[in-house]
Tab-separated table of C-alpha atoms in Angstrom:
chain	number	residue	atom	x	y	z
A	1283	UNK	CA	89.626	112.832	101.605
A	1284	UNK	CA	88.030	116.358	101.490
A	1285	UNK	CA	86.828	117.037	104.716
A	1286	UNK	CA	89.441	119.302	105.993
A	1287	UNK	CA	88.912	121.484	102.971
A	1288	UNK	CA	84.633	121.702	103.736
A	1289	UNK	CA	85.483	122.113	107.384
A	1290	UNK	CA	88.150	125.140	106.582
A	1291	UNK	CA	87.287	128.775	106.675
A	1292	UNK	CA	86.869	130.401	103.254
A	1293	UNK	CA	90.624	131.455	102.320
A	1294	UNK	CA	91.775	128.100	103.690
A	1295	UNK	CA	89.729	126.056	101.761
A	1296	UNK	CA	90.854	128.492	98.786
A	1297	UNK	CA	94.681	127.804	99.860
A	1298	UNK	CA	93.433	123.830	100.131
A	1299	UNK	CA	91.762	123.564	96.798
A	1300	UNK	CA	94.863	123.634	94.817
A	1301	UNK	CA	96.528	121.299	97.292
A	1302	UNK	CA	93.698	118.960	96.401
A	1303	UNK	CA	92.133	118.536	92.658
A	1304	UNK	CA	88.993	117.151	92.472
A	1305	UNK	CA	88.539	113.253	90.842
A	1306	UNK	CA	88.516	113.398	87.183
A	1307	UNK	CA	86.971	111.439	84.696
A	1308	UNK	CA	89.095	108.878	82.406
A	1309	UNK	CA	88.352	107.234	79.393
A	1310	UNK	CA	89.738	103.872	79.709
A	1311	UNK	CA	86.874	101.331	78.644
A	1312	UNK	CA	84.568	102.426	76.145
A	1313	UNK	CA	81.666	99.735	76.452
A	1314	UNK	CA	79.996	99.425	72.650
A	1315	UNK	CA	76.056	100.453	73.049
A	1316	UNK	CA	73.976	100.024	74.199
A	1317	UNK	CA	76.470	99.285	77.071
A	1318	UNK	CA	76.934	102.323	79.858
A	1319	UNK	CA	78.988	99.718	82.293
A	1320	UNK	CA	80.208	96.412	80.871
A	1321	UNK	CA	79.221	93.485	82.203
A	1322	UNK	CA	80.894	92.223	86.153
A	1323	UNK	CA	80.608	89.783	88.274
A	1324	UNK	CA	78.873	90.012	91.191
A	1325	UNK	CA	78.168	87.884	94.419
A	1326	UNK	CA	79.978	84.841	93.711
A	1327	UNK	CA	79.480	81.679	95.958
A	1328	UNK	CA	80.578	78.191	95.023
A	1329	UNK	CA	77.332	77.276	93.603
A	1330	UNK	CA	75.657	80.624	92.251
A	1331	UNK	CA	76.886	84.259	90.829
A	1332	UNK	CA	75.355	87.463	89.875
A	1333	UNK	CA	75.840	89.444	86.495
A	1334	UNK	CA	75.029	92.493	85.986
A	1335	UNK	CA	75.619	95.629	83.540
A	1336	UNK	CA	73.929	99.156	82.686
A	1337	UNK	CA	72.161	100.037	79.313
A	1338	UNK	CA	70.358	102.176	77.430
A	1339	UNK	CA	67.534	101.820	76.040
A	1340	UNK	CA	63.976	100.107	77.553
A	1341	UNK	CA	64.411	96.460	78.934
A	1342	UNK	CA	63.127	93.238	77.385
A	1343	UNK	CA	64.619	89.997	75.767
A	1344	UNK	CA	68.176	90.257	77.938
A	1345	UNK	CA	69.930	87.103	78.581
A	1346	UNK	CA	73.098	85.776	79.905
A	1347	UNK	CA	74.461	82.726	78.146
A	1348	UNK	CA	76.822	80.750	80.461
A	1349	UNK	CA	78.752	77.509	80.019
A	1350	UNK	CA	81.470	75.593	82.025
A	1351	UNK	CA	84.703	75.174	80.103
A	1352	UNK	CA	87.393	72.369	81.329
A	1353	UNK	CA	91.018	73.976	80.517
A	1354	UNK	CA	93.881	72.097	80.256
A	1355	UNK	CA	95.933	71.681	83.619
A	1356	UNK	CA	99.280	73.015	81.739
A	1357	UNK	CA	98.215	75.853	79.382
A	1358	UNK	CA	94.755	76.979	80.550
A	1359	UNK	CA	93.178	76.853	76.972
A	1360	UNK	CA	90.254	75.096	76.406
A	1361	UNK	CA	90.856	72.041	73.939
A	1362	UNK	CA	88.328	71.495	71.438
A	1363	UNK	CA	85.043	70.128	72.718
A	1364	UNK	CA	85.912	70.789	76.336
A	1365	UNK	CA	83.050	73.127	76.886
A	1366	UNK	CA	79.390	72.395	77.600
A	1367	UNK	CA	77.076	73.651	75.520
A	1368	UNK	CA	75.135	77.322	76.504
A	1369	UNK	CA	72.704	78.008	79.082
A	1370	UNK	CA	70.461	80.823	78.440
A	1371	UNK	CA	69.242	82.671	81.566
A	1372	UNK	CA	66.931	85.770	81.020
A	1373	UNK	CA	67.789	89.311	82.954
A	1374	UNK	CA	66.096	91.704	85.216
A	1375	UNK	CA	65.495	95.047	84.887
A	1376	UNK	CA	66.809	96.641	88.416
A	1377	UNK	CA	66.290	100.152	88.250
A	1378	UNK	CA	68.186	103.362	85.858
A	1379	UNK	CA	68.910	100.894	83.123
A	1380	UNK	CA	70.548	98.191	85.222
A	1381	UNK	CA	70.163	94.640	84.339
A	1382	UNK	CA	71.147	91.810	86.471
A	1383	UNK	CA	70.870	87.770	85.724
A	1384	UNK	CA	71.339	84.698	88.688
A	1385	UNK	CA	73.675	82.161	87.784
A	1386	UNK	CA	72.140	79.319	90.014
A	1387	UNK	CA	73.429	75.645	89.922
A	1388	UNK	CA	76.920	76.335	89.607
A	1389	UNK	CA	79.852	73.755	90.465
A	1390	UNK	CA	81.863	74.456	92.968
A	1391	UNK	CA	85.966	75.775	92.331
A	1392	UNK	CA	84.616	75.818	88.900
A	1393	UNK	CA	85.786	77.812	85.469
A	1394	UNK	CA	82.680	79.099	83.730
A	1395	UNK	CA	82.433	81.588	81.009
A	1396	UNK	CA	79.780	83.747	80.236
A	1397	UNK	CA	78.060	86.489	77.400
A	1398	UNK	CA	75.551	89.205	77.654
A	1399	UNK	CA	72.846	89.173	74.783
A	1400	UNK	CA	71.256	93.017	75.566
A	1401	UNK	CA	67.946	92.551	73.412
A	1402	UNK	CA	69.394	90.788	70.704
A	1403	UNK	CA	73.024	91.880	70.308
A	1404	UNK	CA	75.592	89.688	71.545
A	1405	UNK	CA	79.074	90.661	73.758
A	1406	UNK	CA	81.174	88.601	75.258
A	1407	UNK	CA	83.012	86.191	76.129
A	1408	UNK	CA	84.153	86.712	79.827
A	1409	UNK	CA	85.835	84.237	81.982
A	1410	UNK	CA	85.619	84.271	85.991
A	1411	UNK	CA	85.589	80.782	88.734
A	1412	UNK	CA	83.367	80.210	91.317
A	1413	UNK	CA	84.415	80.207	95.023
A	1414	UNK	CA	86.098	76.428	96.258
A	1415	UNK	CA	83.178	74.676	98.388
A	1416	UNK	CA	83.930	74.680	102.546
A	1417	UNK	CA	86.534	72.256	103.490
A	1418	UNK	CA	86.954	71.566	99.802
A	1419	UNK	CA	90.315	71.625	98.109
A	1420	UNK	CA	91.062	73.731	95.604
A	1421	UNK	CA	91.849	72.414	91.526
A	1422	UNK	CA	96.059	72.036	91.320
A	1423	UNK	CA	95.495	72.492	87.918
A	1424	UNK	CA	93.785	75.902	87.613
A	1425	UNK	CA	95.675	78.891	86.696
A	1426	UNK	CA	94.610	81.351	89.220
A	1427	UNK	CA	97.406	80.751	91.698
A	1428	UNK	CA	97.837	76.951	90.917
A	1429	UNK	CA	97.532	74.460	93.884
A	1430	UNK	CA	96.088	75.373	96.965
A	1431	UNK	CA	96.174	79.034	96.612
A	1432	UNK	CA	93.436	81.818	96.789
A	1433	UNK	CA	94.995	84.419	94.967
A	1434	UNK	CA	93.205	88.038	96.377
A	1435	UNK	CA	93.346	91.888	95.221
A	1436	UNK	CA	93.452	94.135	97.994
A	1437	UNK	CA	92.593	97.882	97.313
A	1438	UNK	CA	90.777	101.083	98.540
A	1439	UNK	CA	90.195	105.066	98.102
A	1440	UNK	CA	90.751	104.420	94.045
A	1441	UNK	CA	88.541	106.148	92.432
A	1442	UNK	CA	89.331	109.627	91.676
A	1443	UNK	CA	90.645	109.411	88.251
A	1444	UNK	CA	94.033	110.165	88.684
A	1445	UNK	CA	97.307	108.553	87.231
A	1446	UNK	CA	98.153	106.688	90.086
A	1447	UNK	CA	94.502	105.206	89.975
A	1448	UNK	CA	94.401	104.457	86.221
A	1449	UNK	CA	98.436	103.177	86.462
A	1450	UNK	CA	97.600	100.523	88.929
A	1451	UNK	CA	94.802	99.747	87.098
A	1452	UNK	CA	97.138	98.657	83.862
A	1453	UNK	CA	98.871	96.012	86.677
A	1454	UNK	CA	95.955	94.507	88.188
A	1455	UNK	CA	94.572	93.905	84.409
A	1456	UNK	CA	98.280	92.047	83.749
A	1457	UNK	CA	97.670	89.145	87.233
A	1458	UNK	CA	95.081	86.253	87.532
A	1459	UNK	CA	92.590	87.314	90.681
A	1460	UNK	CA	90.432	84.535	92.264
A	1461	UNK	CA	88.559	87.758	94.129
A	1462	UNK	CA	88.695	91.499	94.756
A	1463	UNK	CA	88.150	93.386	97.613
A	1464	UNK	CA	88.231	96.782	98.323
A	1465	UNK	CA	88.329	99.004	101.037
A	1466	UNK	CA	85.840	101.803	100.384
A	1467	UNK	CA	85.669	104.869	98.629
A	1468	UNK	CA	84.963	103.144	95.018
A	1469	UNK	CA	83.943	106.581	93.545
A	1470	UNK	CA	84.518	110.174	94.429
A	1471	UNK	CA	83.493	112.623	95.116
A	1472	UNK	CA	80.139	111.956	95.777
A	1473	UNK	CA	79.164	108.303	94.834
A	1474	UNK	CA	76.691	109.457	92.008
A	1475	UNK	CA	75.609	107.450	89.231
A	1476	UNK	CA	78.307	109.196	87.242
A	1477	UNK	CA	81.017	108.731	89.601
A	1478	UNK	CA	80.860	105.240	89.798
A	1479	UNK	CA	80.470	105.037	85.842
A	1480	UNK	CA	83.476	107.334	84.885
A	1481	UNK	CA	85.558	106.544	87.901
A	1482	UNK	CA	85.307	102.335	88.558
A	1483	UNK	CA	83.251	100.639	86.080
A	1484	UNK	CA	85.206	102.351	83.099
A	1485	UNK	CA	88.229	101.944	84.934
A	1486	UNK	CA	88.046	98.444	85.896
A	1487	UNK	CA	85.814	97.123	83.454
A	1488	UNK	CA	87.884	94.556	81.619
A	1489	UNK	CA	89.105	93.373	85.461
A	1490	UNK	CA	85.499	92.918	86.846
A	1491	UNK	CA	84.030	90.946	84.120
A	1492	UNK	CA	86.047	88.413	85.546
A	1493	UNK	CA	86.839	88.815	88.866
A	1494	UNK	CA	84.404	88.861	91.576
A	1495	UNK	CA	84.417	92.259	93.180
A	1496	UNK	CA	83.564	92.666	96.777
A	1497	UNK	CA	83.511	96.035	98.398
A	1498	UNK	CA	83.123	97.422	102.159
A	1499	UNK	CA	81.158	100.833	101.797
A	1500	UNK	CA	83.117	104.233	102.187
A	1501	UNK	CA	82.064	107.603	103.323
A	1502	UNK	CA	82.438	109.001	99.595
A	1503	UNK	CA	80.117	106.135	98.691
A	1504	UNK	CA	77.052	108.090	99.969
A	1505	UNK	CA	77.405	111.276	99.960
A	1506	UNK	CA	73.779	111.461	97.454
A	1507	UNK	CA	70.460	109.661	97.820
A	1508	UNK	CA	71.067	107.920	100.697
A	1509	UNK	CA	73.588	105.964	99.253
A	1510	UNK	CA	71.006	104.404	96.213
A	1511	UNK	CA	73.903	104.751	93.146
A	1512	UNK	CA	76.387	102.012	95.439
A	1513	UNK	CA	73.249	99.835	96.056
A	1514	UNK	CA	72.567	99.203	93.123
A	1515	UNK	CA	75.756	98.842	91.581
A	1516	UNK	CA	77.158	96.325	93.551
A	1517	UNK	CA	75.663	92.939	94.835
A	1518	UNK	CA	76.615	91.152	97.708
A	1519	UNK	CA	75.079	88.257	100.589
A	1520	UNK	CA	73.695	90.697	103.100
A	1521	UNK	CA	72.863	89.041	106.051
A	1522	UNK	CA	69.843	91.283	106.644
A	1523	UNK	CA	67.846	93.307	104.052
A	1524	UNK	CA	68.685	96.526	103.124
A	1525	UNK	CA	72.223	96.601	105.399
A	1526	UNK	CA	75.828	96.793	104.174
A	1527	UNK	CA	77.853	94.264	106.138
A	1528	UNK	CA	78.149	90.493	105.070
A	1529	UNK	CA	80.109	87.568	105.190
A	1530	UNK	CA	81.217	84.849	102.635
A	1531	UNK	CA	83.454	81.982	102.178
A	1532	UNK	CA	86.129	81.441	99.413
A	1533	UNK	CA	87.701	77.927	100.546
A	1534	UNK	CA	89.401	77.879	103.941
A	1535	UNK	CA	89.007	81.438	104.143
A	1536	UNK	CA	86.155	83.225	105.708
A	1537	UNK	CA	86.005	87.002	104.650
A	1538	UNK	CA	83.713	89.605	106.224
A	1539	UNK	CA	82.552	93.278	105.249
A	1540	UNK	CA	81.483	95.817	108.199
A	1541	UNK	CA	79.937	98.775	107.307
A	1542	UNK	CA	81.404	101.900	109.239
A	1543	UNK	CA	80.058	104.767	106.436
A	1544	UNK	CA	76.881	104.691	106.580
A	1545	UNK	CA	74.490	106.861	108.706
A	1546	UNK	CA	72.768	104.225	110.694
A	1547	UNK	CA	72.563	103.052	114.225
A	1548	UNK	CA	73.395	99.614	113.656
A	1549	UNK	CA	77.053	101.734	112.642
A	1550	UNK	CA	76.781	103.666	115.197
A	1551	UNK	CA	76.781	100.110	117.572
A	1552	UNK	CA	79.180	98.921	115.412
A	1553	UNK	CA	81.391	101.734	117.705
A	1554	UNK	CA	79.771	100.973	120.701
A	1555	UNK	CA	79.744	97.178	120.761
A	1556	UNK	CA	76.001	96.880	120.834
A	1557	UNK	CA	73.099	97.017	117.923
A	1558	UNK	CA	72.537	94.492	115.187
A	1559	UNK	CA	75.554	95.046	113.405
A	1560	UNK	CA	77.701	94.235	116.455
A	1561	UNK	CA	75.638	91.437	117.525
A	1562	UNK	CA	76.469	89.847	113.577
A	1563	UNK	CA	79.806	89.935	113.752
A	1564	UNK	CA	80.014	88.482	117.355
A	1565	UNK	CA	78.078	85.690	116.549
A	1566	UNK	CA	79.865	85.395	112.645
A	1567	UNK	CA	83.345	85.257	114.475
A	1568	UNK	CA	82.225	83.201	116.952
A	1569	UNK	CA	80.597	80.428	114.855
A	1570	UNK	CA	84.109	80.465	112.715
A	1571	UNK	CA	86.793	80.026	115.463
A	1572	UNK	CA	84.542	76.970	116.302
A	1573	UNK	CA	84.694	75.831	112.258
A	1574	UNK	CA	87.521	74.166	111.496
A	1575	UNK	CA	87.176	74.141	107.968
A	1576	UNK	CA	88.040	77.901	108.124
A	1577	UNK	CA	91.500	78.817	108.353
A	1578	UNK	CA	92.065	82.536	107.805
A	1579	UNK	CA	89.259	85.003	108.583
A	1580	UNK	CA	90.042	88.143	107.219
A	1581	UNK	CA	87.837	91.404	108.261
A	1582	UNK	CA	87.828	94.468	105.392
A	1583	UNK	CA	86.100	97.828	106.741
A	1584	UNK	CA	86.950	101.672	105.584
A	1585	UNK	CA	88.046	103.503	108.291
A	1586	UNK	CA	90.885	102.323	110.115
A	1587	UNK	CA	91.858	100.447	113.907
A	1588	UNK	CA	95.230	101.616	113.110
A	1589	UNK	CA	96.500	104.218	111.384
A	1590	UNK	CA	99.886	106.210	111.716
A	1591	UNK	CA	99.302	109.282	109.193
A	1592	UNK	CA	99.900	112.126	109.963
A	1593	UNK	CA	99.724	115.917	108.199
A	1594	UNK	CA	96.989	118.359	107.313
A	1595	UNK	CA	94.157	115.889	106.259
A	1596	UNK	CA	96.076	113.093	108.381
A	1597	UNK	CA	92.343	111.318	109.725
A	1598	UNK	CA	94.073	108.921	112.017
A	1599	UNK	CA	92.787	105.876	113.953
A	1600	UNK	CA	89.015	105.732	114.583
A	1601	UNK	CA	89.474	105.368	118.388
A	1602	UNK	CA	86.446	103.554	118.963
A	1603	UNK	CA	86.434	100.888	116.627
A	1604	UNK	CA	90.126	99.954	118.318
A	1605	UNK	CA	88.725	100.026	121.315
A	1606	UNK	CA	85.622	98.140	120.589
A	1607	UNK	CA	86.673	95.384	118.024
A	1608	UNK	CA	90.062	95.238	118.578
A	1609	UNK	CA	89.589	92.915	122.023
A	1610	UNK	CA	86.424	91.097	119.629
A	1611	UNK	CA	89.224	90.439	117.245
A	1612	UNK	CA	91.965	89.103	119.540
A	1613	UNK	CA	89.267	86.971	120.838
A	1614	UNK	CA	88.312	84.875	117.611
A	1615	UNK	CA	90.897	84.846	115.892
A	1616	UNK	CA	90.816	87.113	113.075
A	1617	UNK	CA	93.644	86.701	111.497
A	1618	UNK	CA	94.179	90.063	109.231
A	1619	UNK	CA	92.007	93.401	109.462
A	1620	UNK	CA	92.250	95.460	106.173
A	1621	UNK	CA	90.857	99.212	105.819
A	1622	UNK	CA	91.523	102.243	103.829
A	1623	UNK	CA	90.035	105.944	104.483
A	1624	UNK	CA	93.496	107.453	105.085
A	1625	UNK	CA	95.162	107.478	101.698
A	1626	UNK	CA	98.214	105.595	102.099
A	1627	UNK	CA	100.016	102.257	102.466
A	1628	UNK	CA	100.506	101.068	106.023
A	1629	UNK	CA	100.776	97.695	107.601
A	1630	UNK	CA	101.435	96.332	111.188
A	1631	UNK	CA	103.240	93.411	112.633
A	1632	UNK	CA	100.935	90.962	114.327
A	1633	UNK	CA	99.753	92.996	117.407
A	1634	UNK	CA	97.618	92.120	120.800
A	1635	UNK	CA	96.321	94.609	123.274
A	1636	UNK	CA	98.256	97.038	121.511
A	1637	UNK	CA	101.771	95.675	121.697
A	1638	UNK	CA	103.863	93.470	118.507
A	1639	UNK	CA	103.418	89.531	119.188
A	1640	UNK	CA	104.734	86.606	117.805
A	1641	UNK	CA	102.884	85.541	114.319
A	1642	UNK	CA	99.791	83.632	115.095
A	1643	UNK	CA	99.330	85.212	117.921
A	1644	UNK	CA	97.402	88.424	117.166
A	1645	UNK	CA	95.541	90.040	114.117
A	1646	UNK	CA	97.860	91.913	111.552
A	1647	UNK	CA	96.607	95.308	110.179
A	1648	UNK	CA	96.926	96.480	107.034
A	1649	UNK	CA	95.820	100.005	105.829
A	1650	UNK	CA	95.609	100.187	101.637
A	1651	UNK	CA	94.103	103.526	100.961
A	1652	UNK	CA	96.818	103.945	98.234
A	1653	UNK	CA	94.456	103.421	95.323
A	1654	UNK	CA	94.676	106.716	93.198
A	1655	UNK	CA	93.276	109.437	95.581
A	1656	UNK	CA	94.518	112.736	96.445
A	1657	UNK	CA	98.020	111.944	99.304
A	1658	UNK	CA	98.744	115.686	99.556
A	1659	UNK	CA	99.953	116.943	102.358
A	1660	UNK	CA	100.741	113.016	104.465
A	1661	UNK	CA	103.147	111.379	105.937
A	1662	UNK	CA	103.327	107.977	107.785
A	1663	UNK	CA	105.219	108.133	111.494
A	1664	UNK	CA	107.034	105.312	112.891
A	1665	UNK	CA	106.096	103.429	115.602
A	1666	UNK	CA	106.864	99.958	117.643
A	1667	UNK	CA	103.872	98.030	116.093
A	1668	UNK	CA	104.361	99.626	112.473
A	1669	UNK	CA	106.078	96.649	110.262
A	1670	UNK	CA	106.035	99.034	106.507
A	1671	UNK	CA	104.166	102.393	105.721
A	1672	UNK	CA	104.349	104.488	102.014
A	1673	UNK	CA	102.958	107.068	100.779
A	1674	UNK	CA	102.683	105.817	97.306
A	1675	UNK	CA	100.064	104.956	95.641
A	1676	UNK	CA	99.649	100.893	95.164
A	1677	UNK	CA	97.660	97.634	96.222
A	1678	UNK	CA	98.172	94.410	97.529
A	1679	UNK	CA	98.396	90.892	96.137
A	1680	UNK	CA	97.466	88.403	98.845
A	1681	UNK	CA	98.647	84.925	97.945
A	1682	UNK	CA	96.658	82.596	101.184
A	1683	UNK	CA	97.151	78.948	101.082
A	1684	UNK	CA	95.641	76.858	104.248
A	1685	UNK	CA	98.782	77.297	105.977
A	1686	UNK	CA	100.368	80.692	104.812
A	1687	UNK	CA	99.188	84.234	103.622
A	1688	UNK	CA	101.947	85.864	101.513
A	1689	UNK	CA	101.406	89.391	100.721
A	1690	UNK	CA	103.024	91.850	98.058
A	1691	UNK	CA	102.218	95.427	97.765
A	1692	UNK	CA	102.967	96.891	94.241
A	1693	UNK	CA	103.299	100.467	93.445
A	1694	UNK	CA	102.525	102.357	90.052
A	1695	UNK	CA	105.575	101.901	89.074
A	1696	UNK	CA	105.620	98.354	88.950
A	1697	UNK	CA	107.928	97.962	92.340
A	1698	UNK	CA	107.557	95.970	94.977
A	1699	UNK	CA	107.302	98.486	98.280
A	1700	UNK	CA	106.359	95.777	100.819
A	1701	UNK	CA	106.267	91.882	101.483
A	1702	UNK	CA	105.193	89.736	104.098
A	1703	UNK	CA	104.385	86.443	105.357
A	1704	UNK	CA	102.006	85.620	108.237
A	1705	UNK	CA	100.261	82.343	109.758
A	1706	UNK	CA	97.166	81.641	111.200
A	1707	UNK	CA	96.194	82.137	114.469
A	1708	UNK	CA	97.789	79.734	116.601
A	1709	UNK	CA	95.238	80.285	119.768
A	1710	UNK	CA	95.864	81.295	122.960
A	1711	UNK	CA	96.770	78.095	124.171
A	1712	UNK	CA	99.820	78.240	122.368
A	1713	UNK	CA	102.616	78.522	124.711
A	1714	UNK	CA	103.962	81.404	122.575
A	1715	UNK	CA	100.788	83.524	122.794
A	1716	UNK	CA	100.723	83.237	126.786
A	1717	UNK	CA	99.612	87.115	128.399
């Protein structure tokens, strides 16, 4: 983050700017034209998923061709005669040459594969699998994970352009994904058009053709026109129209996005505990601690409940949000709170009121801001409640079966800085949660 620097006098920002370069722009993906962003996935439910892409060129005769292939249980190739034949579903023109095309009628926990036909050209294929069906259980034979696991990428504050960002990118490309999610701050500096071009869709593009992407806005994010570029580059099942928060279900897991960027009153609430967004996500994690079909409820937001770094650009804990959904939290059941803003790896043992508990008992926290931004000038304190903390740049593999959530974090190097193991919540009943 750059805030220090804009808040600095003159000759300290002067002093600062060399401590932080600005985001650069890679060349990773080069889409063929009239392609600016390749195809991704968008908004995937277990019945229904969105694809979109950016072009040049005027609009008319665009189509998505998508058929559901059967792979075999042992090699995940699809034998001869195994897929269906195409479906051809025209496009929309969105706005500043995006297109987007609905994928209704899906099959749930489902392998589909899918190709983009801009105006007569053809590109493709891509691969991705729609989300498992509530209370449904999950293909053993699938390759993603195998058996009864939701295998998730977890990462945040990527993209700036730097090695670390592109590095990490070269892993997640080389492991199966069921789903992404990430943190905020998807493109610096500014969230402009360009940004999120040069800095995530060219980055990333070969991951989110087939892996659902699903991101919780970041302050970077909207820096220009209201926030317009990261509105209409991403898609996701907003509750309301025209807000940033939503909800969705992947199997026995119930995910939700808060929105703590943008310039709104309903955020504002958020902090307060009052306003629409508030209300939402009172009556969201209320309705799933009474579901039991859902066994993990995972909350992803940017800024941070907890956060231990400290240094010159060291942002810290947003105070309120502790204060205000931390009890909310503790009270349903959320079982893991993930959020980025401060650029570095940091994760906390189950904690309750403030204090380490025994697993299933509280709400673990992790902070994965490690995703190729500036980490100048950090470091990451100890503390009772703090389980790992790095200041390297990395993300984390989630691994969540009904019963377990194994997590990994990876650094650019290919090492494994962290690992952990947590359980659902047990509820306060349990004898073990008790005070």
């Amino acid at each position: 983050m750059r805030h220090v620097t804009r808040a600095a006098g003159p000759l300290a920002a002067l002093l600062l700017a060399g401590c932080y370069p600005g985001p650069v722009d890679p060349v990773v993906v080069t889409p063929p034209p009239p392609f600016e962003r390749l195809p991704y996935v968008q908004n995937v439910s277990d019945s229904a998923a969105t694809i979109l892409w950016k072009a040049t060129g005027p609009a008319g005769g665009d189509t998505v061709y998508v058929r559901s292939v059967a792979p075999d249980p042992e090699s995940g190739e699809v034998p001869a005669g195994a897929s269906r034949a195409w479906r051809a579903v025209p496009a929309d023109s969105v706005a500043r040459g995006i297109r987007r095309a609905r994928l209704e009628a899906l099959a749930p926990a489902a392998p589909y594969e899918y190709r983009v036909s801009p105006g007569g050209g053809d590109l493709g294929p891509w691969r991705f699998r729609t989300a498992p069906a509530p209370g449904m259980a999950l293909d053993p034979g699938r390759t993603a994970g195998g058996g009864d696991t939701v295998r998730v990428l977890l990462f945040g504050d990527s993209g700036w352009g730097s090695d670390g960002q592109l590095a990490l990118a070269r892993l997640m490309n080389r492991r199966e994904w069921d789903l992404a999610i990430h943190v905020g701050d998807v493109a610096y500096e500014d969230g402009t058009e360009r940004d999120f071009t040069l800095r995530h869709f060219l980055v990333y593009g070969d991951l989110l053709a087939g892996v659902p992407f699903f991101p919780a806005v970041g302050n970077h994010d909207l820096h220009v026109e209201d926030g317009r570029p990261y509105d209409l580059a991403f898609e996701w099942p907003a509750p309301l129209p025209g807000v940033r928060w939503y909800s969705f279900r992947w199997g026995p897991i119930l995910f939700v996005a808060l929105d703590t960027s943008s310039p709104t009153d309903d955020v504002a609430g958020l902090r307060r505990g009052r306003g629409r967004q508030y209300e939402w996500l009172e009556a969201t994690l209320a309705a799933a601690a009474d579901d039991g079909t859902i066994r993990w409820t995972v909350v992803f937001l940017h800024h941070p409940l907890i956060s231990h770094a400290v240094g010159l650009s060291g942002h810290g804990p947003d105070g309120r949000l502790l204060r205000t959904l931390g009890p909310l939290f503790e009270r349903t059941g959320v079982d893991l709170v993930a959020a980025g803003h401060d650029h570095h790896y940091e994760r906390t043992y189950p904690v309750r009121n403030g204090r380490r508990v025994q697993p299933g008992c509280g709400y673990s926290h992790v902070l994965q801001g490690a995703g190729g931004a500036s980490m100048h000038a950090r470091a990451v304190r100890d503390a009772p409640i703090v389980a790992a903390g790095a200041r390297r740049y990395s993300f984390t593999e989630l691994r969540i079966t009904p019963d377990r959530l194994l997590g990994r974090t990876i650094a650019a190097d290919g090492s494994v800085i962290d690992e952990f193991r947590l359980v659902p919540f047990a509820g306060t009943e349990d004898p073990r949660c008790a005070g």
